[in-house]
GROMACS .gro file of C-alpha atoms in nm:
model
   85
    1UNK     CA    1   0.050  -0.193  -0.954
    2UNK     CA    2  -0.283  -0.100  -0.795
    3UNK     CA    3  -0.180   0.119  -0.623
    4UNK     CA    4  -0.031   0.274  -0.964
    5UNK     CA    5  -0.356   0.219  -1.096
    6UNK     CA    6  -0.592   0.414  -0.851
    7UNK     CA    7  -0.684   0.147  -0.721
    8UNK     CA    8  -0.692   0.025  -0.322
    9UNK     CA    9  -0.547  -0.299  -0.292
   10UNK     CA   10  -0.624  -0.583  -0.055
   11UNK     CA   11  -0.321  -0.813   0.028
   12UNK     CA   12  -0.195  -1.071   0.288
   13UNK     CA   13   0.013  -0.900   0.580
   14UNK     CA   14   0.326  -1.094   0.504
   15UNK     CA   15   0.663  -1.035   0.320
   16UNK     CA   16   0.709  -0.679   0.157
   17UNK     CA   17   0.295  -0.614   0.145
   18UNK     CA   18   0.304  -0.443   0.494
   19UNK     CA   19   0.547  -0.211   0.311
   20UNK     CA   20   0.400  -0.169   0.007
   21UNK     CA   21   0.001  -0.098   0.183
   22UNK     CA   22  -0.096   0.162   0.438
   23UNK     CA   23  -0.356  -0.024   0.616
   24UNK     CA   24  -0.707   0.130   0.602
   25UNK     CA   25  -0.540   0.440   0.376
   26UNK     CA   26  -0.411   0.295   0.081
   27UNK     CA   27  -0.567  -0.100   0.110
   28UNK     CA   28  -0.670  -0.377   0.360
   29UNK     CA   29  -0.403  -0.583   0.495
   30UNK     CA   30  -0.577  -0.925   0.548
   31UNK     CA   31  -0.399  -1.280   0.736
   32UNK     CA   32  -0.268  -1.470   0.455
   33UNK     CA   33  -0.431  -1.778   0.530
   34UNK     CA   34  -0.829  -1.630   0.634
   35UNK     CA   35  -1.072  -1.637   0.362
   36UNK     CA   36  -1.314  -1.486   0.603
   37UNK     CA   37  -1.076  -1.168   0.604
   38UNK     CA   38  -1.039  -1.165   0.205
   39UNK     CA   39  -1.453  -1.204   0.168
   40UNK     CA   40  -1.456  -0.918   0.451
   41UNK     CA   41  -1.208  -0.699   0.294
   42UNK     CA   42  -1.377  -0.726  -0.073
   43UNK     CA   43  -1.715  -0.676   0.083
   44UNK     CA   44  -1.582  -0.380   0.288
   45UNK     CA   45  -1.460  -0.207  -0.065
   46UNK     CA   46  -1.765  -0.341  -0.269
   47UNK     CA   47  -1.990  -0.171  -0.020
   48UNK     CA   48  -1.804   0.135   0.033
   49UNK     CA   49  -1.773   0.345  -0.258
   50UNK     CA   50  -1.606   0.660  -0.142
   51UNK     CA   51  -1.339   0.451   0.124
   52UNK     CA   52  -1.278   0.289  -0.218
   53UNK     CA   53  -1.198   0.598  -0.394
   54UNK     CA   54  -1.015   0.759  -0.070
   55UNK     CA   55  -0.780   0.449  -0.099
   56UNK     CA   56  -0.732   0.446  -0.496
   57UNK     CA   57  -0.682   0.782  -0.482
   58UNK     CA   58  -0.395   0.790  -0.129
   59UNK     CA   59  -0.238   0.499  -0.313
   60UNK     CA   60  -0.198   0.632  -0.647
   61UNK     CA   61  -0.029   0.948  -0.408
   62UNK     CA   62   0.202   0.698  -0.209
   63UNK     CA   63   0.348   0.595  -0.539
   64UNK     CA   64   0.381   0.897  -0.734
   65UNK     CA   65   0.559   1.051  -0.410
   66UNK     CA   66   0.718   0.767  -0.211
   67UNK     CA   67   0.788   0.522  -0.546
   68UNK     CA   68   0.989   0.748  -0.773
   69UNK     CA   69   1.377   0.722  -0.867
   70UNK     CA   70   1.421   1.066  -0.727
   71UNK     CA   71   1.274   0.955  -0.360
   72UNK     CA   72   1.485   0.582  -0.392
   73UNK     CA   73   1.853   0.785  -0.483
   74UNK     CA   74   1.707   0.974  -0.178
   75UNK     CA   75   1.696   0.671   0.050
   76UNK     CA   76   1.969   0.528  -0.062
   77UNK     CA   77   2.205   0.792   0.000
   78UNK     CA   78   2.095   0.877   0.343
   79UNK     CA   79   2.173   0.456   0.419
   80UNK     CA   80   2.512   0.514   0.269
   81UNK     CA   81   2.524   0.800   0.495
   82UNK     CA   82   2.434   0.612   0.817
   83UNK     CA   83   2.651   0.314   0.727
   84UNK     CA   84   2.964   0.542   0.662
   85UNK     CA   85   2.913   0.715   1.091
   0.00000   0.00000   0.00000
């Protein structure tokens, strides 16, 4: 959704987030359990207007390109394909 938004996101690096954020390009990928990397990563952002913007804006480009029923159908037909050799 930040992403969506314009907006760079900062997330733990487990589950789907290392998917869904392009460390250092679209957000900060942080340990899930180290404040010291979430105070970093907000600091980092807070400080750093334009890497802010650069992120908001290469996010808000990763979904309109990447997240879009046209690019999903695309996926998914090229794993039908491979699961058909």
């Amino acid at each position: 959704e930040a992403n969506a938004s314009g907006l760079p996101v900062i997330a733990g690096n487990s589950g789907g987030a290392g998917e869904a954020v392009q460390n250092g390009q679209t957000g900060l990928l942080i340990r899930p359990d180290s404040a010291e990397e979430l105070a970093t990563a907000v600091l980092t952002l807070l400080k750093d207007v334009q890497k802010r913007q650069q992120m908001g804006q290469a996010g808000r480009h990763w979904v309109e390109t990447e997240m879009n029923w046209e690019r999903t159908a695309q996926k998914f037909i090229e794993l039908l394909d491979q699961t058909s050799e």
